[in-house]
């Protein structure tokens, strides 16, 4: 069994942390720039409820793109596969996460997958509820169940900071509205999406959420099927094919586990049938993935033979 002490994980974190100076915190969302680029924390959550952690585990960070996996699960539960995949494709892009190019060049003009920004915006559009407040509340309750932490909420400053500056995401929305992928008011959708991305937690919460996915949607502590089996499978498949954006292929070869990153520096990993991993390391590589976080996963995968392939 990998990593059965905090000290063992701490040693791996110390080794991976050496990569952090080569990365840079995200600054296109102004509030994210305040993060400390040398931070690295990690947690592992096993289905029997035991967990191990290293680094400053109390550090809270926003999910950013990691939320795309959870909004996808909820939208699939709300609307079904046929509806969701009539608006969003299932193929990797090889482009950066906020690229608009394939929306225009690809026919039909729907986003290629739910893990890029365009696809995630279309998915968030599908979350059911009478208004933004109810849709956000449903997403928050779902995430509270997945983490077992009922105090989880979103960070208002980071949500506002993104809302005020998300011109590229608005452009993606208007493009999709023109092509009938979305049919709601763009400001309403941006309001919900920026709050979704600003949902905040620590590495331990993230590891527990990863563990639910690793266990095919079942909460290992109470046996509740929080995500239907086939939807958990879809989410994990997208994590493998698109979870690290245009670094997903290299990550699959090097590490070989379903994982999803976010520009805040979070990474959620789900080692199928075994455990969940939560990492926070805000220094990013040029593709927007946590540089020390990816190093840590690389070290862990080799040391504990985690690759699925
Ligand atoms: O929409 C955005 O640009 C951000 N809220 C999330 C992007 C993100 O996390 C990409 N991740 N690596």
mmCIF file of N, CA, C and O in Angstrom, residues 24-35 62-68 96-99 115-118 121 157-170 172 190 193-194 197-198 245 260-265 282 284-289:
data_model
loop_
_atom_site.group_PDB
_atom_site.id
_atom_site.type_symbol
_atom_site.label_atom_id
_atom_site.label_comp_id
_atom_site.label_asym_id
_atom_site.label_seq_id
_atom_site.Cartn_x
_atom_site.Cartn_y
_atom_site.Cartn_z
ATOM 1 N N UNK A 24 5.076 29.684 -12.345
ATOM 2 C CA UNK A 24 4.596 31.063 -12.160
ATOM 3 C C UNK A 24 3.118 30.997 -11.768
ATOM 4 O O UNK A 24 2.367 30.234 -12.386
ATOM 5 N N UNK A 25 2.698 31.791 -10.772
ATOM 6 C CA UNK A 25 1.265 31.751 -10.412
ATOM 7 C C UNK A 25 0.439 32.423 -11.504
ATOM 8 O O UNK A 25 0.922 33.330 -12.195
ATOM 9 N N UNK A 26 -0.822 31.973 -11.642
ATOM 10 C CA UNK A 26 -1.706 32.561 -12.664
ATOM 11 C C UNK A 26 -1.967 34.021 -12.325
ATOM 12 O O UNK A 26 -2.169 34.360 -11.157
ATOM 13 N N UNK A 27 -1.948 34.887 -13.332
ATOM 14 C CA UNK A 27 -2.236 36.302 -13.049
ATOM 15 C C UNK A 27 -3.326 36.873 -13.953
ATOM 16 O O UNK A 27 -3.719 38.014 -13.802
ATOM 17 N N UNK A 28 -3.872 36.046 -14.870
ATOM 18 C CA UNK A 28 -4.920 36.597 -15.739
ATOM 19 C C UNK A 28 -6.244 36.764 -14.981
ATOM 20 O O UNK A 28 -7.134 37.479 -15.412
ATOM 21 N N UNK A 29 -6.369 36.069 -13.820
ATOM 22 C CA UNK A 29 -7.444 36.380 -12.870
ATOM 23 C C UNK A 29 -6.719 37.119 -11.738
ATOM 24 O O UNK A 29 -5.959 36.500 -10.979
ATOM 25 N N UNK A 30 -6.882 38.447 -11.629
ATOM 26 C CA UNK A 30 -6.013 39.223 -10.744
ATOM 27 C C UNK A 30 -5.913 38.671 -9.310
ATOM 28 O O UNK A 30 -4.821 38.628 -8.746
ATOM 29 N N UNK A 31 -7.017 38.204 -8.744
ATOM 30 C CA UNK A 31 -6.980 37.757 -7.347
ATOM 31 C C UNK A 31 -6.112 36.512 -7.140
ATOM 32 O O UNK A 31 -5.667 36.237 -6.020
ATOM 33 N N UNK A 32 -5.851 35.752 -8.184
ATOM 34 C CA UNK A 32 -5.030 34.533 -8.027
ATOM 35 C C UNK A 32 -3.549 34.864 -7.851
ATOM 36 O O UNK A 32 -2.770 34.063 -7.362
ATOM 37 N N UNK A 33 -3.183 36.088 -8.253
ATOM 38 C CA UNK A 33 -1.789 36.511 -8.220
ATOM 39 C C UNK A 33 -1.225 36.577 -6.789
ATOM 40 O O UNK A 33 -0.013 36.558 -6.589
ATOM 41 N N UNK A 34 -2.161 36.620 -5.800
ATOM 42 C CA UNK A 34 -1.714 36.749 -4.400
ATOM 43 C C UNK A 34 -1.143 35.443 -3.837
ATOM 44 O O UNK A 34 -0.587 35.429 -2.746
ATOM 45 N N UNK A 35 -1.312 34.333 -4.564
ATOM 46 C CA UNK A 35 -0.856 33.034 -4.038
ATOM 47 C C UNK A 35 0.664 33.005 -3.864
ATOM 48 O O UNK A 35 1.398 33.709 -4.560
ATOM 49 N N UNK A 62 -9.039 27.805 -4.702
ATOM 50 C CA UNK A 62 -10.273 27.669 -5.482
ATOM 51 C C UNK A 62 -10.113 26.547 -6.512
ATOM 52 O O UNK A 62 -9.016 26.297 -7.008
ATOM 53 N N UNK A 63 -11.235 25.907 -6.829
ATOM 54 C CA UNK A 63 -11.171 24.739 -7.720
ATOM 55 C C UNK A 63 -10.795 25.115 -9.147
ATOM 56 O O UNK A 63 -10.143 24.346 -9.846
ATOM 57 N N UNK A 64 -11.244 26.293 -9.606
ATOM 58 C CA UNK A 64 -11.069 26.676 -11.023
ATOM 59 C C UNK A 64 -11.478 25.492 -11.915
ATOM 60 O O UNK A 64 -12.547 24.960 -11.736
ATOM 61 N N UNK A 65 -10.601 25.048 -12.792
ATOM 62 C CA UNK A 65 -11.044 24.047 -13.777
ATOM 63 C C UNK A 65 -11.345 22.671 -13.183
ATOM 64 O O UNK A 65 -11.958 21.841 -13.862
ATOM 65 N N UNK A 66 -10.927 22.424 -11.952
ATOM 66 C CA UNK A 66 -11.273 21.117 -11.356
ATOM 67 C C UNK A 66 -12.801 21.028 -11.224
ATOM 68 O O UNK A 66 -13.392 19.952 -11.317
ATOM 69 N N UNK A 67 -13.438 22.210 -11.061
ATOM 70 C CA UNK A 67 -14.900 22.222 -10.928
ATOM 71 C C UNK A 67 -15.589 21.695 -12.183
ATOM 72 O O UNK A 67 -16.751 21.291 -12.137
ATOM 73 N N UNK A 68 -14.862 21.676 -13.314
ATOM 74 C CA UNK A 68 -15.481 21.233 -14.571
ATOM 75 C C UNK A 68 -15.893 19.754 -14.508
ATOM 76 O O UNK A 68 -16.851 19.349 -15.157
ATOM 77 N N UNK A 96 -4.764 25.126 -26.001
ATOM 78 C CA UNK A 96 -4.861 25.627 -24.633
ATOM 79 C C UNK A 96 -6.320 25.669 -24.145
ATOM 80 O O UNK A 96 -7.250 25.706 -24.959
ATOM 81 N N UNK A 97 -6.497 25.716 -22.807
ATOM 82 C CA UNK A 97 -7.843 25.580 -22.226
ATOM 83 C C UNK A 97 -8.818 26.677 -22.631
ATOM 84 O O UNK A 97 -10.022 26.477 -22.641
ATOM 85 N N UNK A 98 -8.294 27.875 -22.960
ATOM 86 C CA UNK A 98 -9.216 28.980 -23.262
ATOM 87 C C UNK A 98 -9.250 29.303 -24.760
ATOM 88 O O UNK A 98 -9.735 30.357 -25.161
ATOM 89 N N UNK A 99 -8.773 28.377 -25.573
ATOM 90 C CA UNK A 99 -8.693 28.638 -27.016
ATOM 91 C C UNK A 99 -10.080 28.706 -27.656
ATOM 92 O O UNK A 99 -10.988 27.953 -27.312
ATOM 93 N N UNK A 115 -13.934 19.766 -20.760
ATOM 94 C CA UNK A 115 -12.825 20.174 -19.880
ATOM 95 C C UNK A 115 -12.169 21.477 -20.344
ATOM 96 O O UNK A 115 -11.419 22.102 -19.593
ATOM 97 N N UNK A 116 -12.391 21.877 -21.596
ATOM 98 C CA UNK A 116 -11.912 23.199 -22.030
ATOM 99 C C UNK A 116 -12.955 24.237 -21.602
ATOM 100 O O UNK A 116 -14.110 23.891 -21.337
ATOM 101 N N UNK A 117 -12.558 25.500 -21.580
ATOM 102 C CA UNK A 117 -13.482 26.518 -21.070
ATOM 103 C C UNK A 117 -14.806 26.561 -21.835
ATOM 104 O O UNK A 117 -15.874 26.645 -21.224
ATOM 105 N N UNK A 118 -14.745 26.511 -23.164
ATOM 106 C CA UNK A 118 -15.988 26.594 -23.952
ATOM 107 C C UNK A 118 -16.928 25.461 -23.557
ATOM 108 O O UNK A 118 -18.125 25.688 -23.295
ATOM 109 N N UNK A 121 -18.374 25.937 -20.026
ATOM 110 C CA UNK A 121 -19.421 26.962 -19.991
ATOM 111 C C UNK A 121 -20.739 26.373 -20.499
ATOM 112 O O UNK A 121 -21.802 26.610 -19.914
ATOM 113 N N UNK A 157 -14.236 37.174 -3.438
ATOM 114 C CA UNK A 157 -13.256 38.072 -4.071
ATOM 115 C C UNK A 157 -12.736 37.470 -5.380
ATOM 116 O O UNK A 157 -12.592 38.168 -6.385
ATOM 117 N N UNK A 158 -12.450 36.163 -5.332
ATOM 118 C CA UNK A 158 -11.907 35.526 -6.545
ATOM 119 C C UNK A 158 -12.981 35.427 -7.622
ATOM 120 O O UNK A 158 -12.723 35.679 -8.806
ATOM 121 N N UNK A 159 -14.225 35.121 -7.213
ATOM 122 C CA UNK A 159 -15.324 35.074 -8.195
ATOM 123 C C UNK A 159 -15.494 36.447 -8.857
ATOM 124 O O UNK A 159 -15.587 36.553 -10.080
ATOM 125 N N UNK A 160 -15.489 37.499 -8.042
ATOM 126 C CA UNK A 160 -15.674 38.856 -8.601
ATOM 127 C C UNK A 160 -14.516 39.240 -9.507
ATOM 128 O O UNK A 160 -14.697 39.827 -10.572
ATOM 129 N N UNK A 161 -13.296 38.903 -9.054
ATOM 130 C CA UNK A 161 -12.111 39.239 -9.834
ATOM 131 C C UNK A 161 -12.189 38.579 -11.216
ATOM 132 O O UNK A 161 -11.895 39.216 -12.230
ATOM 133 N N UNK A 162 -12.630 37.311 -11.260
ATOM 134 C CA UNK A 162 -12.744 36.658 -12.569
ATOM 135 C C UNK A 162 -13.908 37.245 -13.367
ATOM 136 O O UNK A 162 -13.787 37.483 -14.573
ATOM 137 N N UNK A 163 -15.032 37.504 -12.677
ATOM 138 C CA UNK A 163 -16.208 38.037 -13.383
ATOM 139 C C UNK A 163 -15.867 39.355 -14.089
ATOM 140 O O UNK A 163 -16.300 39.607 -15.209
ATOM 141 N N UNK A 164 -15.071 40.186 -13.404
ATOM 142 C CA UNK A 164 -14.738 41.510 -13.969
ATOM 143 C C UNK A 164 -13.766 41.440 -15.153
ATOM 144 O O UNK A 164 -13.664 42.389 -15.911
ATOM 145 N N UNK A 165 -13.050 40.315 -15.263
ATOM 146 C CA UNK A 165 -11.963 40.285 -16.261
ATOM 147 C C UNK A 165 -12.101 39.166 -17.305
ATOM 148 O O UNK A 165 -11.214 39.009 -18.143
ATOM 149 N N UNK A 166 -13.227 38.431 -17.267
ATOM 150 C CA UNK A 166 -13.325 37.212 -18.100
ATOM 151 C C UNK A 166 -13.818 37.534 -19.514
ATOM 152 O O UNK A 166 -14.846 37.015 -19.966
ATOM 153 N N UNK A 167 -13.093 38.359 -20.228
ATOM 154 C CA UNK A 167 -13.546 38.785 -21.558
ATOM 155 C C UNK A 167 -13.473 37.648 -22.577
ATOM 156 O O UNK A 167 -14.334 37.514 -23.437
ATOM 157 N N UNK A 168 -12.447 36.834 -22.447
ATOM 158 C CA UNK A 168 -12.303 35.720 -23.379
ATOM 159 C C UNK A 168 -13.430 34.701 -23.182
ATOM 160 O O UNK A 168 -14.015 34.197 -24.154
ATOM 161 N N UNK A 169 -13.749 34.401 -21.929
ATOM 162 C CA UNK A 169 -14.849 33.469 -21.679
ATOM 163 C C UNK A 169 -16.176 34.046 -22.183
ATOM 164 O O UNK A 169 -17.017 33.310 -22.702
ATOM 165 N N UNK A 170 -16.352 35.353 -22.039
ATOM 166 C CA UNK A 170 -17.574 35.973 -22.587
ATOM 167 C C UNK A 170 -17.605 35.796 -24.111
ATOM 168 O O UNK A 170 -18.645 35.509 -24.687
ATOM 169 N N UNK A 172 -16.311 33.379 -25.812
ATOM 170 C CA UNK A 172 -16.692 31.982 -26.078
ATOM 171 C C UNK A 172 -18.210 31.820 -25.947
ATOM 172 O O UNK A 172 -18.860 31.168 -26.755
ATOM 173 N N UNK A 190 -22.056 33.711 -16.873
ATOM 174 C CA UNK A 190 -20.741 34.087 -16.343
ATOM 175 C C UNK A 190 -20.787 34.234 -14.823
ATOM 176 O O UNK A 190 -19.829 33.914 -14.124
ATOM 177 N N UNK A 193 -20.767 30.606 -13.587
ATOM 178 C CA UNK A 193 -19.494 29.937 -13.901
ATOM 179 C C UNK A 193 -18.351 30.467 -13.034
ATOM 180 O O UNK A 193 -17.523 29.702 -12.534
ATOM 181 N N UNK A 194 -18.286 31.788 -12.833
ATOM 182 C CA UNK A 194 -17.171 32.331 -12.056
ATOM 183 C C UNK A 194 -17.303 31.942 -10.573
ATOM 184 O O UNK A 194 -16.291 31.723 -9.903
ATOM 185 N N UNK A 197 -16.164 28.282 -10.386
ATOM 186 C CA UNK A 197 -14.698 28.167 -10.423
ATOM 187 C C UNK A 197 -14.067 28.617 -9.104
ATOM 188 O O UNK A 197 -12.962 28.196 -8.764
ATOM 189 N N UNK A 198 -14.779 29.478 -8.366
ATOM 190 C CA UNK A 198 -14.226 30.038 -7.112
ATOM 191 C C UNK A 198 -14.598 29.208 -5.885
ATOM 192 O O UNK A 198 -14.324 29.626 -4.750
ATOM 193 N N UNK A 245 -5.393 19.319 -20.087
ATOM 194 C CA UNK A 245 -5.411 20.105 -21.332
ATOM 195 C C UNK A 245 -4.453 19.532 -22.361
ATOM 196 O O UNK A 245 -4.376 18.318 -22.519
ATOM 197 N N UNK A 260 -7.324 15.965 -12.716
ATOM 198 C CA UNK A 260 -7.788 17.241 -13.275
ATOM 199 C C UNK A 260 -7.103 18.386 -12.549
ATOM 200 O O UNK A 260 -7.045 18.414 -11.321
ATOM 201 N N UNK A 261 -6.616 19.333 -13.351
ATOM 202 C CA UNK A 261 -5.912 20.485 -12.768
ATOM 203 C C UNK A 261 -6.760 21.747 -12.873
ATOM 204 O O UNK A 261 -7.742 21.792 -13.608
ATOM 205 N N UNK A 262 -6.338 22.774 -12.138
ATOM 206 C CA UNK A 262 -6.970 24.091 -12.229
ATOM 207 C C UNK A 262 -5.907 25.169 -12.138
ATOM 208 O O UNK A 262 -4.832 24.923 -11.562
ATOM 209 N N UNK A 263 -6.189 26.369 -12.668
ATOM 210 C CA UNK A 263 -5.158 27.421 -12.683
ATOM 211 C C UNK A 263 -4.809 27.988 -11.305
ATOM 212 O O UNK A 263 -3.831 28.728 -11.177
ATOM 213 N N UNK A 264 -5.586 27.658 -10.291
ATOM 214 C CA UNK A 264 -5.210 28.077 -8.939
ATOM 215 C C UNK A 264 -4.028 27.232 -8.452
ATOM 216 O O UNK A 264 -3.385 27.569 -7.461
ATOM 217 N N UNK A 265 -3.783 26.084 -9.121
ATOM 218 C CA UNK A 265 -2.689 25.199 -8.726
ATOM 219 C C UNK A 265 -3.168 23.905 -8.095
ATOM 220 O O UNK A 265 -2.371 23.086 -7.648
ATOM 221 N N UNK A 282 0.547 26.353 -6.343
ATOM 222 C CA UNK A 282 0.086 27.408 -7.265
ATOM 223 C C UNK A 282 1.042 27.813 -8.377
ATOM 224 O O UNK A 282 0.619 28.490 -9.311
ATOM 225 N N UNK A 284 2.588 27.456 -11.744
ATOM 226 C CA UNK A 284 2.106 26.693 -12.904
ATOM 227 C C UNK A 284 3.166 26.581 -13.989
ATOM 228 O O UNK A 284 4.025 27.457 -14.120
ATOM 229 N N UNK A 285 3.049 25.541 -14.796
ATOM 230 C CA UNK A 285 3.900 25.455 -16.001
ATOM 231 C C UNK A 285 3.234 26.244 -17.131
ATOM 232 O O UNK A 285 2.164 26.842 -16.945
ATOM 233 N N UNK A 286 3.832 26.206 -18.294
ATOM 234 C CA UNK A 286 3.330 27.072 -19.388
ATOM 235 C C UNK A 286 1.969 26.626 -19.902
ATOM 236 O O UNK A 286 1.268 27.388 -20.574
ATOM 237 N N UNK A 287 1.527 25.412 -19.546
ATOM 238 C CA UNK A 287 0.207 24.958 -20.001
ATOM 239 C C UNK A 287 -0.884 25.162 -18.950
ATOM 240 O O UNK A 287 -2.031 24.764 -19.139
ATOM 241 N N UNK A 288 -0.500 25.744 -17.815
ATOM 242 C CA UNK A 288 -1.500 26.058 -16.790
ATOM 243 C C UNK A 288 -1.703 24.951 -15.772
ATOM 244 O O UNK A 288 -2.694 24.936 -15.048
ATOM 245 N N UNK A 289 -0.768 23.999 -15.682
ATOM 246 C CA UNK A 289 -0.856 22.928 -14.689
ATOM 247 C C UNK A 289 0.174 23.163 -13.584
ATOM 248 O O UNK A 289 1.272 23.674 -13.853
#
